[in-house]
Amino acid sequence: MTDQESRDRERARAMAEREATHASDTPDDYRGNADPNGVGVIPSSSALATPALADAPVSGSGVGAFGARGKVRIGDKVFRYLTAGAGMFVCILITLVAVFLLAKAIPSIANDKVNFFTSRAWQVSGSTLEFGIVDLLWTTVLSSVFAMLLAVPVAIGIALFITQYAPRQLARPVAFVVDLLAAIPSIVYGVFGITVFAPKLHGIIDFLNRYLGWIPLFKKQISDPGTVFAGGIILAIMILPIITAIAREVYERTPRENVEAAWALGATKWEMVRLSVLPYGKPGVISGAMLGLGRALGETIAITLILVAPPSGAPFSPSLFYGGETFASKIANAAAEFNNPTQTGAYIAAGLVLFVLTFAVNAAARIVVNRRREFS
Amino acid sequence: MTAVVPTTTLAGSSKGGVRAFKNSLATVLVTAAFGIALIPLVWLLWTVVSKGLKTLTQSGWWTSSQRNITFRKPGGGVWHAILGTAEQVLLCTLISVPIALLVGIYLIEYGGGRLAKLTSFMVDILTGIPSIVAALFIYAVFITTFHGQRAGIYVSLALVMLMVPVIVRTTEEMLKLVPNELREASYALGVPKWKTIVKIVVPTAFSGIVTGIMLGIARVAGETAPLLILVGYSPDTNSNLLSGFQGSLPGMIYAQVPQLGNTRFHYAADRMWGTALTLIIIVMGLNLVARLVARRSKVSN
C-alpha cells in the first residue's frame, strides 16, 4: 500500500473518530465491508483491499488453537470474564439509570395533585406538589425538530459536497472544518447564542411574523431575543457535524455500479446523485437525523442560556417566536434548589421522561441502521 | 474518458436547458451548504477570540483564582477553574479508560454472542444519553440515596458515563484495524489469547486508543450540566474532590452570565469571554492533538 493511501486511511480514520464521539451507532459494524470507518474515500481502492483489513477480527479466532489442545488456560478464563464483566457493567448501568430515576420519580408523581402528562403547572416549592410536563414536552420537541429540519438539508449538502463534488484536496479540509463545530463546548454556543446571535434575528422574526404571522407557529410573542427560534438555530449548528458525518459515511459507500450505471444513462452529475447516491444513503441519513434529534432533545446548557422562561401562568403559545423551557433547561435552572426529596423528585421525573424520549429516538435510529445492514 | 464524452453529448442533445440548469443549481446549493456551515464556525470563533483575548493576556490570568473578586472588580484568573476541571476530568479518565478498554476488547475479541450484541446496543444508548440525565442519575444514587454532599467526585462519576462510550467506540475501531495475521502468528507460537490481546493487539492499536481517550477528554471537559447539579461553583481554589464546591471552566462561564447585561461593569462579561476562550483553547487543542496522534499512528504489519 502506498504511503499516500495509508495516509488517506489514517486521515479518514481520524475523521471517523470525531464521529465516533457522537454516533457510534453508525454503520460501524457492517461485516464484510473492509473498513468500518467509511474510510473508502475511493470505493474499492487498493487501500481497502488489504486482506488483513478485510478479515474483521472474528471473535474467538484462535480459540480453536488451544481448544484443540483440550486445555483452557486460567488466564484466558479470567480475562474473558473480566472483559465480559465490563460489558455487563455497561448494560447494568443503563438499567440502573432507569431504575433509580423511576424510584426517585414515582413518589413525587404519586403526590402530584395534577396530571403529570397533561398539566401545564409547575409548582413544586410549596406544600402541595403540582407539576405536569406538557409545556416542557412541547418546547423540547419543537426546538429539536426545528433544529433537525434546519440541519438535515445542510448536512446532506455538505456530505454531498465532500463525497461527490469537492476535489480531493478540498474534501478533507472541509470535513475537518465541520468536525471542528463539534469540538466547541456547548456552553460557548450558549453564551454566543444569547449575547451575539439571538439579538441579530429580530429582522428575520419581524419579517416572518409579518407574512406568516397568521400561522400560530410564526406569531411573534415576545421581543426578548431568547426565543425557541434562536435556540433551534443554535441547536441545528450543534447537531450539524454528527448528521454530516453519518451522511458522508453512507454516501461514500454508494456502490460503484450504481454510479456507473447512472453515468452510462447519460445522467448529469445531479441526476447521478439523485438516482444512485441519495437513494442508497437514505436510511443512513434518516438514522443520522434521528441521532441528531436525540442530541438536540437532551442538549442542556446552550438551550438553558438562550431560552427565556415565560412567567408562570402565562398562556400557552405554540409559537417559535416565544420563550419556554425544555426538560433539560427546567432541570438545569432548578439545579441549585434541589434540597428536599419530593421537590427534587419532580425534576427527576422530568429527567426520566427525557431519558425515555432520547432512549426511544436513539434505539429507533439504531434499528434503522441494522435493518439497512441486512439488505445491503 | 469514454464515460465522460457521451455524458456531455447526451446531456447536451436531450436538451437540457432544464437538466443543465438543475445540475448547476444543485452544484451551487451543495457548495453553499458548506458555506452555511462555515459562517457560524468563523463567527463564533471570531467573537470569542476578539472578546476574550485581552483578558487572557492580563497578568495573573493563568495563576490566580477569583477569590474576593466580584463583578464590580477587574482581575483574578482561571487557575481555580483549570484545577477543578483538570481534577474532575483526570479522575473521570482514570475510571473510564480501564472500563472502556475492556468493553472494547470484549466487543471485538470475544464478541458475537448475545451479551455482546446487547452491550453494543447499550453503548449506543450511553452515547446518546443526555449529560443532564447522567447527572440526575448520579444525584439520585449518591446524593438522595446515600446522602452525600455535592462534590467534585460526583461530577467525575457523571462524566464517566459520557466518556466511556467515546473510548469504547474508538477502541473498537482501532482493534478492528489490527491485522488478524498478528493474532494468528501469536497463537501459532503458543501464546494464550489473553496474552496475545494484552501484549500484541492492544499495543498495536495503542496510539489509536490514545486518540480515543483524548477525544473523550475533550468531550467531557466542556460539559456543564453535571456541574450545575453535582457541585456548586466556587471562586476559591479548592483542590479537594471529595468535599466542597469547586471551580471549573464551564462553571466559571456560567457564573458570569447573570451579570452579562450589566452596563456599568463589564468585568464579568470580559471574564466570561476570557474563560470561554481558555476553554476553547484547551478543548480544541486536545482535539487537534488527538487528530495528529491519529495521523501519526500506524496500525501496520
XYZ file of C-alpha atoms in Angstrom:
677
model
C 0.000 0.000 0.000
C 1.441 3.315 -0.959
C 2.294 5.970 1.519
C -0.381 8.235 0.175
C -3.002 5.604 0.589
C -2.047 4.795 4.088
C -2.076 8.433 4.973
C -5.514 8.744 3.472
C -6.661 5.905 5.546
C -5.396 7.422 8.718
C -6.864 10.758 7.916
C -10.244 9.246 7.291
C -9.991 7.253 10.441
C -9.270 10.398 12.393
C -12.393 11.918 10.986
C -14.390 8.885 11.746
C -13.219 9.102 15.311
C -14.703 12.501 15.669
C -17.940 10.966 14.676
C -17.464 8.017 16.928
C -17.573 10.570 19.667
C -21.172 11.140 18.946
C -22.656 8.476 16.988
C -21.081 5.266 17.175
C -24.190 3.560 16.082
C -23.426 4.472 12.595
C -22.806 1.582 10.341
C -19.727 0.771 12.296
C -20.172 -2.879 12.265
C -21.039 -3.684 8.735
C -19.493 -7.060 8.439
C -17.867 -7.901 5.249
C -17.020 -4.347 4.488
C -13.341 -3.933 4.661
C -13.333 -0.764 6.563
C -15.769 0.132 9.255
C -14.811 3.770 9.291
C -16.085 4.735 5.948
C -12.505 5.080 5.006
C -13.254 4.260 1.443
C -12.670 7.681 0.057
C -12.263 5.890 -3.234
C -14.528 2.897 -3.055
C -12.814 -0.361 -3.765
C -9.397 1.192 -3.901
C -6.498 -0.985 -3.006
C -6.335 0.700 0.354
C -9.382 -1.295 1.284
C -8.418 -4.467 -0.363
C -5.726 -5.380 2.100
C -6.689 -8.835 3.193
C -5.753 -8.081 6.747
C -8.416 -5.448 6.919
C -10.947 -7.462 5.077
C -10.971 -10.044 7.795
C -12.722 -8.382 10.637
C -11.163 -9.952 13.690
C -13.608 -12.710 14.127
C -14.454 -13.325 17.686
C -12.852 -16.327 19.147
C -10.398 -16.685 16.344
C -7.514 -18.632 17.691
C -9.579 -20.243 20.342
C -9.518 -23.330 18.239
C -5.772 -23.365 18.532
C -5.841 -24.149 22.153
C -9.253 -25.677 22.054
C -7.576 -28.414 20.078
C -5.152 -28.890 22.857
C -8.086 -29.535 25.093
C -6.900 -27.241 27.818
C -8.396 -23.937 28.876
C -5.836 -21.698 30.423
C -6.775 -19.951 33.612
C -5.508 -16.600 32.305
C -7.819 -16.848 29.341
C -10.775 -17.598 31.511
C -10.078 -14.705 33.869
C -9.507 -12.255 31.066
C -12.614 -13.359 29.265
C -14.743 -12.883 32.345
C -13.103 -9.565 33.056
C -13.974 -8.153 29.657
C -17.435 -9.698 29.658
C -17.916 -8.214 33.117
C -17.076 -4.763 31.774
C -19.617 -5.295 29.021
C -22.187 -6.402 31.536
C -21.382 -3.349 33.641
C -22.459 -1.080 30.791
C -25.736 -2.980 30.417
C -26.378 -2.858 34.145
C -25.522 0.825 34.238
C -28.272 1.690 31.767
C -30.700 -0.463 33.709
C -29.694 1.278 36.914
C -30.283 4.670 35.342
C -33.838 3.662 34.542
C -34.378 2.041 37.945
C -33.045 4.929 40.013
C -34.798 7.619 38.037
C -38.037 5.655 38.330
C -37.578 5.039 42.042
C -36.983 8.698 42.773
C -39.651 9.976 40.441
C -42.550 7.729 41.409
C -43.151 9.095 44.943
C -43.323 12.626 43.597
C -45.571 11.659 40.721
C -47.824 9.871 43.224
C -48.087 13.072 45.250
C -48.694 15.160 42.194
C -52.026 16.938 42.549
C -52.424 17.383 38.818
C -52.000 15.062 35.878
C -48.302 14.583 35.189
C -48.741 14.212 31.459
C -51.377 16.799 30.685
C -50.911 19.613 33.177
C -49.090 22.828 32.397
C -48.481 23.671 36.032
C -45.088 23.556 37.675
C -45.416 24.363 41.355
C -43.043 22.279 43.435
C -41.700 24.602 46.103
C -44.836 24.882 48.229
C -46.517 22.242 50.350
C -48.619 20.907 47.508
C -46.910 19.403 44.539
C -48.338 20.372 41.164
C -46.358 19.595 38.098
C -47.009 18.478 34.554
C -44.792 18.140 31.546
C -46.893 19.228 28.613
C -45.207 22.639 28.203
C -41.754 21.155 28.600
C -42.546 18.450 26.089
C -43.776 20.952 23.542
C -40.751 23.252 23.820
C -38.330 20.332 23.802
C -39.858 18.691 20.758
C -40.464 21.945 18.888
C -36.911 23.223 19.307
C -35.352 19.842 18.496
C -37.473 19.058 15.465
C -36.959 22.589 14.175
C -33.207 22.150 14.643
C -33.293 18.811 12.850
C -35.266 20.209 9.928
C -32.728 23.005 9.553
C -29.681 20.808 9.951
C -30.563 17.829 7.762
C -30.660 19.570 4.362
C -27.443 21.431 5.112
C -25.792 18.242 6.341
C -26.850 16.390 3.190
C -25.467 19.244 1.102
C -22.140 19.212 2.915
C -21.896 15.438 2.740
C -22.564 15.516 -0.999
C -20.058 18.302 -1.385
C -17.400 16.292 0.424
C -18.085 12.958 -1.223
C -19.212 13.890 -4.726
C -18.401 17.459 -5.633
C -15.294 18.739 -3.921
C -11.872 17.903 -5.291
C -9.900 15.547 -3.050
C -7.641 18.278 -1.732
C -10.624 20.333 -0.654
C -12.745 17.491 0.706
C -10.569 16.768 3.706
C -10.248 20.315 4.991
C -13.988 20.759 4.565
C -14.725 17.654 6.600
C -12.264 18.863 9.200
C -13.924 22.250 9.473
C -17.343 20.660 10.004
C -15.877 18.404 12.665
C -14.450 21.438 14.426
C -18.009 22.606 15.047
C -18.413 19.571 17.269
C -15.315 20.480 19.262
C -16.828 23.690 20.618
C -18.253 23.201 24.120
C -21.993 23.686 24.322
C -21.775 26.416 26.948
C -19.810 28.505 24.462
C -22.607 28.008 21.937
C -24.962 29.146 24.662
C -23.244 32.410 25.517
C -22.569 33.123 21.855
C -26.202 32.383 21.063
C -27.716 34.641 23.650
C -25.312 37.587 23.554
C -24.348 37.777 19.896
C -26.513 35.605 17.696
C -30.075 35.835 19.005
C -30.264 39.678 19.009
C -29.417 39.610 15.289
C -32.552 37.649 14.489
C -35.040 40.472 15.020
C -35.199 41.301 11.330
C -35.972 37.727 10.302
C -38.513 37.291 13.073
C -40.323 40.502 12.161
C -40.305 39.531 8.507
C -41.718 36.055 9.144
C -44.216 37.462 11.595
C -45.453 39.999 9.071
C -46.111 37.493 6.301
C -46.714 34.262 8.173
C -47.923 35.598 11.491
C -51.402 34.193 10.827
C -49.915 30.748 11.413
C -49.640 30.285 15.189
C -46.152 28.848 14.753
C -44.831 32.127 13.385
C -46.698 34.583 15.561
C -44.328 36.875 17.388
C -44.992 36.646 21.097
C -42.057 38.302 22.827
C -39.488 40.889 21.912
C -36.839 39.200 24.023
C -34.237 37.561 21.782
C -34.363 34.320 23.792
C -36.795 32.518 21.511
C -37.222 28.885 20.546
C -36.348 30.085 17.057
C -32.904 31.283 18.158
C -32.364 28.215 20.324
C -33.357 25.925 17.474
C -30.881 27.506 15.082
C -28.058 27.137 17.608
C -29.096 23.518 18.181
C -29.040 22.977 14.435
C -25.438 24.178 14.300
C -24.551 21.882 17.168
C -26.034 18.758 15.590
C -24.773 19.527 12.102
C -21.436 17.694 12.493
C -22.955 14.413 13.613
C -25.537 14.280 10.817
C -22.909 15.303 8.283
C -20.503 12.629 9.477
C -23.084 9.893 9.055
C -24.394 11.133 5.723
C -20.832 11.365 4.467
C -20.129 7.849 5.540
C -23.111 6.317 3.751
C -22.623 8.398 0.600
C -19.054 7.218 0.394
C -20.295 3.670 0.279
C -22.542 4.123 -2.725
C -21.818 1.105 -4.912
C -19.684 1.926 -7.870
C -22.068 0.041 -10.162
C -24.971 2.340 -9.332
C -22.909 5.408 -10.073
C -21.532 3.994 -13.320
C -24.987 2.919 -14.396
C -26.291 6.445 -13.939
C -23.374 7.852 -15.914
C -23.968 5.287 -18.639
C -27.538 6.502 -18.983
C -26.192 9.921 -19.709
C -27.150 11.411 -16.391
C -25.894 14.794 -15.370
C -23.976 14.949 -12.109
C -27.077 15.917 -10.197
C -29.110 13.176 -11.853
C -26.418 10.683 -10.940
C -26.597 11.852 -7.334
C -30.380 11.739 -7.313
C -30.557 8.306 -8.941
C -27.778 6.497 -7.119
C -26.236 8.319 -4.172
C -29.327 9.724 -2.479
C -31.486 6.567 -2.574
C -28.601 4.432 -1.404
C -27.823 6.736 1.504
C -31.402 7.389 2.576
C -31.677 5.002 5.528
C -28.290 6.112 6.834
C -29.276 9.747 6.614
C -32.556 9.034 8.379
C -30.755 7.379 11.256
C -28.222 10.207 11.329
C -31.054 12.702 11.524
C -32.558 10.784 14.415
C -29.274 10.713 16.262
C -29.066 14.445 15.750
C -32.592 14.752 17.071
C -31.610 12.739 20.142
C -28.740 15.109 20.761
C -30.950 18.148 20.383
C -33.582 16.755 22.754
C -31.037 16.355 25.528
C -28.944 19.437 24.923
C -28.890 21.316 28.173
C -26.740 24.281 28.765
C -26.906 26.086 25.432
C -30.686 25.948 25.492
C -30.829 26.923 29.164
C -28.833 30.049 28.453
C -30.724 31.026 25.323
C -34.376 30.376 26.116
C -36.137 32.899 28.270
C -38.561 31.222 30.651
C -42.050 32.690 30.426
C -43.615 33.832 33.709
C -45.626 31.139 35.431
C -49.280 31.296 34.437
C -48.522 32.732 31.045
C -50.872 31.379 28.384
C -49.633 28.583 26.188
C -48.237 29.533 22.822
C -47.090 27.100 20.178
C -45.013 29.816 18.505
C -41.367 29.560 17.551
C -41.054 33.211 18.461
C -41.667 32.587 22.117
C -39.545 31.526 25.046
C -40.039 28.383 27.020
C -38.285 25.676 28.917
C -37.194 22.238 27.793
C -36.878 19.245 30.098
C -33.161 19.797 30.308
C -33.308 23.535 30.850
C -36.020 23.178 33.501
C -33.800 20.810 35.455
C -30.688 22.920 34.942
C -32.446 26.118 36.016
C -33.591 24.483 39.229
C -30.356 22.624 39.945
C -29.272 24.955 42.713
C -32.509 24.390 44.630
C -32.512 20.635 44.857
C -32.982 20.335 48.568
C -35.910 18.171 49.513
C -36.603 14.779 48.001
C -40.166 15.340 46.838
C -39.298 18.569 45.105
C -36.226 17.043 43.529
C -38.357 14.071 42.555
C -40.427 16.290 40.291
C -37.316 17.265 38.368
C -36.113 13.686 38.307
C -39.481 12.761 36.817
C -38.835 15.302 34.076
C -35.389 13.770 33.618
C -36.958 10.336 33.360
C -39.230 11.465 30.549
C -36.227 12.946 28.779
C -34.343 9.687 29.233
C -37.210 7.677 27.773
C -37.507 10.110 24.875
C -33.825 10.014 23.953
C -33.690 6.260 24.503
C -36.559 5.759 22.071
C -35.080 8.052 19.435
C -31.612 6.526 19.688
C -32.913 2.975 19.659
C -35.044 3.739 16.612
C -32.024 5.182 14.822
C -30.092 2.069 15.663
C -32.828 -0.183 14.333
C -32.908 1.718 11.052
C -29.165 1.186 10.702
C -29.457 -2.507 11.478
C -32.262 -3.105 9.055
C -30.297 -1.448 6.334
C -27.363 -3.691 7.067
C -29.480 -6.745 6.429
C -30.415 -5.508 2.980
C -27.078 -4.262 1.848
C -12.823 9.381 -20.573
C -15.180 7.400 -22.722
C -17.666 7.686 -19.902
C -17.414 11.422 -19.833
C -17.807 12.170 -23.507
C -21.205 10.533 -24.055
C -22.400 12.092 -20.831
C -21.839 15.568 -22.100
C -23.251 14.874 -25.529
C -26.362 13.214 -24.139
C -26.966 15.970 -21.688
C -26.480 18.441 -24.463
C -28.603 16.684 -27.021
C -31.604 15.713 -24.892
C -31.915 19.298 -24.274
C -31.125 20.040 -21.401
C -31.891 23.505 -20.761
C -33.764 22.308 -17.761
C -31.423 19.466 -16.900
C -28.334 21.572 -17.200
C -29.953 24.242 -15.107
C -30.929 21.752 -12.425
C -27.427 20.387 -12.451
C -25.872 23.802 -11.962
C -28.407 24.684 -9.329
C -27.558 21.522 -7.394
C -23.857 22.293 -7.602
C -24.455 25.784 -6.302
C -26.672 24.591 -3.450
C -24.288 21.860 -2.395
C -21.392 24.269 -2.329
C -23.492 26.813 -0.494
C -24.265 24.225 2.180
C -20.623 24.179 3.076
C -20.567 27.951 3.215
C -23.505 27.859 5.595
C -21.564 25.614 7.949
C -18.568 27.875 7.753
C -20.437 31.012 8.833
C -21.238 30.003 12.425
C -17.808 28.492 12.986
C -15.941 31.581 11.867
C -18.396 33.940 13.528
C -18.282 32.126 16.848
C -14.516 31.724 16.933
C -14.032 35.337 15.929
C -16.413 36.529 18.653
C -14.724 34.520 21.363
C -11.198 35.414 20.294
C -11.863 39.121 19.799
C -13.719 39.466 23.087
C -11.609 37.134 25.149
C -8.063 37.712 24.052
C -7.391 40.815 26.110
C -8.451 39.031 29.278
C -6.105 36.164 28.594
C -3.138 38.465 28.454
C -3.904 40.094 31.801
C -1.331 39.431 34.459
C -2.338 36.652 36.782
C -4.998 35.189 34.482
C -3.378 31.790 34.425
C -2.121 31.802 38.003
C -4.734 33.327 40.306
C -8.265 32.452 41.349
C -11.408 34.584 41.560
C -11.179 34.855 45.335
C -12.678 38.112 46.619
C -13.340 39.303 43.110
C -16.837 40.427 42.248
C -18.412 41.609 39.052
C -17.502 45.128 40.127
C -13.812 44.366 40.142
C -11.392 43.525 37.368
C -8.599 40.995 37.686
C -8.415 37.492 39.014
C -7.739 34.405 36.978
C -8.790 30.931 35.998
C -6.334 28.864 37.974
C -9.016 27.561 40.338
C -11.222 26.666 37.392
C -8.479 24.923 35.461
C -7.511 22.995 38.576
C -11.078 21.879 39.261
C -11.762 20.871 35.669
C -8.415 19.079 35.455
C -9.030 17.111 38.654
C -12.559 16.121 37.716
C -11.559 15.102 34.216
C -8.476 13.240 35.402
C -10.417 11.147 37.893
C -13.067 10.528 35.242
C -10.378 9.383 32.807
C -8.785 7.058 35.345
C -12.125 5.339 35.890
C -13.282 5.369 32.281
C -10.208 4.082 30.498
C -9.993 0.592 32.044
C -13.742 0.018 31.742
C -13.902 1.275 28.186
C -10.823 -0.666 27.096
C -12.222 -3.887 28.494
C -15.588 -3.292 26.853
C -13.915 -2.531 23.529
C -11.779 -5.664 23.783
C -14.802 -7.714 24.712
C -16.822 -6.489 21.751
C -14.082 -7.116 19.214
C -12.077 -10.039 20.538
C -14.800 -12.009 22.295
C -17.899 -10.530 20.677
C -20.617 -12.160 18.656
C -22.725 -13.551 21.465
C -25.995 -12.260 22.777
C -24.366 -10.310 25.603
C -22.025 -8.639 23.134
C -24.959 -7.565 20.970
C -26.735 -6.197 24.000
C -23.593 -4.440 25.181
C -23.059 -2.864 21.790
C -26.635 -1.608 21.851
C -26.224 -0.254 25.372
C -23.042 1.558 24.402
C -25.077 3.234 21.695
C -27.694 4.232 24.211
C -24.987 5.506 26.525
C -23.626 7.599 23.652
C -26.993 9.238 23.317
C -27.702 9.765 26.993
C -28.061 13.493 27.726
C -25.481 14.784 30.174
C -28.197 16.136 32.407
C -29.761 12.691 32.725
C -26.387 11.204 33.640
C -26.030 13.913 36.268
C -29.529 13.302 37.641
C -28.769 9.595 37.894
C -25.602 10.199 39.906
C -27.555 12.668 42.024
C -30.318 10.142 42.644
C -27.812 7.461 43.634
C -25.188 9.258 45.662
C -26.903 12.328 46.983
C -30.516 11.380 47.603
C -29.961 7.678 48.304
C -26.602 7.690 50.064
C -26.936 11.248 51.399
C -23.667 12.532 50.033
C -22.902 16.214 49.778
C -22.321 17.812 46.403
C -18.661 17.446 45.489
C -16.338 17.249 42.522
C -16.067 13.478 42.672
C -19.713 13.075 41.662
C -19.093 15.201 38.602
C -16.308 12.804 37.684
C -18.685 9.864 38.027
C -21.302 11.502 35.825
C -18.633 12.314 33.246
C -17.579 8.650 33.222
C -20.950 7.810 31.686
C -20.281 10.277 28.894
C -16.670 9.338 28.323
C -16.916 5.535 28.298
C -18.872 5.227 25.031
C -16.460 7.533 23.206
C -13.457 5.447 24.184
C -15.264 2.148 23.581
C -16.109 3.127 20.028
C -12.609 4.306 19.170
C -11.057 1.245 20.781
C -13.357 -0.961 18.740
C -12.400 0.765 15.500
C -8.723 0.510 16.321
C -8.849 -3.152 17.309
C -10.671 -3.955 14.089
C -7.744 -2.497 12.192
C -5.216 -4.797 13.835
C -4.381 -7.423 11.209
C -5.521 -10.923 12.035
C -2.112 -12.239 10.961
C -0.628 -10.733 14.085
C -3.082 -12.617 16.267
C -2.582 -15.829 14.353
C 1.187 -15.547 14.468
C 0.955 -15.143 18.200
C -1.361 -18.142 18.601
C 0.933 -20.188 16.423
C 3.717 -19.564 18.889
C 1.507 -20.938 21.610
C 0.779 -17.629 23.266
C -2.552 -17.685 25.093
C -5.329 -15.497 23.777
C -5.353 -13.086 26.689
C -1.639 -12.544 26.437
C -1.972 -12.032 22.701
C -4.515 -9.322 23.348
C -2.551 -7.632 26.097
C 0.874 -7.870 24.528
C 0.181 -7.817 20.798
C -3.240 -6.497 19.886
C -3.609 -3.590 22.300
C -0.062 -2.267 21.856
C -0.520 -2.354 18.073
C -3.653 -0.268 18.367
C -2.249 1.851 21.160
C -1.902 5.237 19.508
C -5.396 4.974 18.101
C -6.704 4.217 21.542
C -4.857 7.234 22.921
C -6.645 9.320 20.320
C -9.945 7.989 21.579
C -9.035 8.851 25.135
C -8.115 12.382 24.174
C -11.328 12.825 22.227
C -13.156 11.544 25.285
C -11.411 14.098 27.465
C -12.261 16.858 25.028
C -15.873 15.708 25.075
C -16.280 15.907 28.832
C -14.064 18.882 29.662
C -16.646 21.307 28.351
C -19.651 19.638 29.968
C -21.635 21.984 32.130
C -24.862 20.247 33.105
C -23.315 17.811 35.639
C -21.532 20.715 37.299
C -24.768 22.537 37.920
C -26.362 19.587 39.625
C -23.499 17.825 41.338
C -21.165 20.553 42.547
C -21.563 24.258 43.074
C -19.207 26.804 41.601
C -16.628 28.228 43.944
C -14.437 31.208 43.069
C -11.818 29.974 45.529
C -9.222 27.378 44.819
C -10.426 24.029 46.119
C -8.353 21.039 45.218
C -10.441 18.612 47.254
C -12.577 16.450 45.014
C -14.300 14.904 47.989
C -15.873 17.932 49.588
C -16.880 21.471 48.943
C -17.742 23.437 45.852
C -15.167 23.558 43.117
C -14.301 25.976 40.388
C -14.376 24.724 36.817
C -14.095 26.376 33.433
C -17.701 25.840 32.321
C -18.867 26.680 35.844
C -16.954 29.916 35.748
C -18.533 30.880 32.420
C -21.969 30.096 33.809
C -21.305 32.079 36.968
C -20.667 35.252 34.955
C -23.903 35.004 32.970
C -26.188 36.885 35.435
C -24.023 39.993 35.101
C -23.823 39.962 31.321
C -26.459 42.644 30.921
C -24.741 44.925 33.383
C -23.958 48.141 31.568
C -21.927 49.759 34.358
C -19.480 46.936 34.947
C -18.177 44.952 32.048
C -15.734 42.860 34.058
C -17.971 39.818 34.303
C -18.535 39.809 30.544
C -14.817 40.165 29.864
C -14.096 37.374 32.289
C -16.696 35.164 30.657
C -15.249 35.579 27.165
C -11.778 35.071 28.556
C -12.852 31.827 30.196
C -14.675 30.736 27.054
C -11.527 31.312 25.028
C -9.466 29.415 27.596
C -11.886 26.502 27.434
C -11.942 26.501 23.629
C -8.144 26.569 23.513
C -7.957 23.568 25.817
C -10.725 21.521 24.203
C -9.827 22.302 20.608
C -6.162 21.850 21.426
C -6.898 18.368 22.739
C -8.918 17.618 19.643
C -6.181 18.752 17.304
C -3.504 16.841 19.190
C -5.709 13.746 19.135
C -6.033 14.027 15.366
C -2.300 14.474 14.965
C -1.671 11.383 17.062
C -4.192 9.510 14.937
C -2.454 10.610 11.784
C 0.926 9.528 13.047
C -0.343 6.243 14.365
C 0.433 3.207 12.332
C -1.555 0.066 12.564
C 0.513 -1.799 10.070
C 2.023 -5.154 9.573
